[in-house]
Amino acid sequence: MDRSETGAVIRVMVVDDEALVRSGVTMMPNASADIEAVAATDGRRAPPTPR
């Protein structure tokens, strides 16, 4: 079952101190129809406001 069937989306925030890891991990949920990475941060700063 994906977003087109339920309308539900799982929203995640990625937190890691390595920029390359954040970038890669952010791409994985965005490749799925029902999971969306809404923010990424290194954990030292306040995370951006999720969309």
PDB file of C-alpha atoms in Angstrom:
ATOM      1  CA  MET A   1       0.000   0.000   0.000  1.00  0.00           C
ATOM      2  CA  ASP A   2       1.489   3.398  -0.916  1.00  0.00           C
ATOM      3  CA  ARG A   3       0.518   7.052  -0.641  1.00  0.00           C
ATOM      4  CA  SER A   4      -1.773   6.852  -3.658  1.00  0.00           C
ATOM      5  CA  GLU A   5      -3.896   4.275  -1.845  1.00  0.00           C
ATOM      6  CA  THR A   6      -3.987   5.735   1.674  1.00  0.00           C
ATOM      7  CA  GLY A   7      -2.968   9.373   1.341  1.00  0.00           C
ATOM      8  CA  ALA A   8      -0.663   8.870   4.349  1.00  0.00           C
ATOM      9  CA  VAL A   9       2.953  10.008   4.312  1.00  0.00           C
ATOM     10  CA  ILE A  10       5.614   9.225   6.895  1.00  0.00           C
ATOM     11  CA  ARG A  11       7.714  12.362   7.480  1.00  0.00           C
ATOM     12  CA  VAL A  12      11.263  11.924   8.826  1.00  0.00           C
ATOM     13  CA  MET A  13      14.089  14.204   9.951  1.00  0.00           C
ATOM     14  CA  VAL A  14      17.661  13.069   9.297  1.00  0.00           C
ATOM     15  CA  VAL A  15      20.289  13.977  11.929  1.00  0.00           C
ATOM     16  CA  ASP A  16      23.953  13.044  11.463  1.00  0.00           C
ATOM     17  CA  ASP A  17      27.233  14.914  11.899  1.00  0.00           C
ATOM     18  CA  GLU A  18      28.560  13.856   8.476  1.00  0.00           C
ATOM     19  CA  ALA A  19      27.187  15.823   5.511  1.00  0.00           C
ATOM     20  CA  LEU A  20      27.731  12.926   3.080  1.00  0.00           C
ATOM     21  CA  VAL A  21      25.804  10.533   5.323  1.00  0.00           C
ATOM     22  CA  ARG A  22      22.946  13.046   5.730  1.00  0.00           C
ATOM     23  CA  SER A  23      22.781  13.460   1.974  1.00  0.00           C
ATOM     24  CA  GLY A  24      22.660   9.714   1.288  1.00  0.00           C
ATOM     25  CA  VAL A  25      20.200   8.912   4.053  1.00  0.00           C
ATOM     26  CA  THR A  26      17.933  11.778   2.929  1.00  0.00           C
ATOM     27  CA  MET A  27      17.780  10.305  -0.591  1.00  0.00           C
ATOM     28  CA  MET A  28      16.552   6.890   0.596  1.00  0.00           C
ATOM     29  CA  PRO A  29      13.179   7.951   2.041  1.00  0.00           C
ATOM     30  CA  ASN A  30      12.596  10.344  -0.859  1.00  0.00           C
ATOM     31  CA  ALA A  31      12.848   7.383  -3.244  1.00  0.00           C
ATOM     32  CA  SER A  32       9.789   5.850  -1.561  1.00  0.00           C
ATOM     33  CA  ALA A  33       6.284   6.970  -2.431  1.00  0.00           C
ATOM     34  CA  ASP A  34       5.075   7.042   1.177  1.00  0.00           C
ATOM     35  CA  ILE A  35       8.128   8.360   3.086  1.00  0.00           C
ATOM     36  CA  GLU A  36       9.436  11.925   2.871  1.00  0.00           C
ATOM     37  CA  ALA A  37      12.600  13.396   4.426  1.00  0.00           C
ATOM     38  CA  VAL A  38      11.463  16.855   5.513  1.00  0.00           C
ATOM     39  CA  ALA A  39      14.644  18.145   7.164  1.00  0.00           C
ATOM     40  CA  ALA A  40      18.303  17.307   7.691  1.00  0.00           C
ATOM     41  CA  THR A  41      20.694  18.699  10.284  1.00  0.00           C
ATOM     42  CA  ASP A  42      24.047  17.947  11.895  1.00  0.00           C
ATOM     43  CA  GLY A  43      22.561  18.096  15.397  1.00  0.00           C
ATOM     44  CA  ARG A  44      24.668  21.063  16.501  1.00  0.00           C
ATOM     45  CA  ARG A  45      22.144  23.618  15.266  1.00  0.00           C
ATOM     46  CA  ALA A  46      18.420  23.772  15.618  1.00  0.00           C
ATOM     47  CA  PRO A  47      16.893  21.809  12.765  1.00  0.00           C
ATOM     48  CA  PRO A  48      15.133  23.723  10.021  1.00  0.00           C
ATOM     49  CA  THR A  49      11.376  23.920  10.313  1.00  0.00           C
ATOM     50  CA  PRO A  50       9.963  20.878   8.491  1.00  0.00           C
ATOM     51  CA  ARG A  51       7.794  21.601   5.473  1.00  0.00           C
TER      52      ARG A  51
END
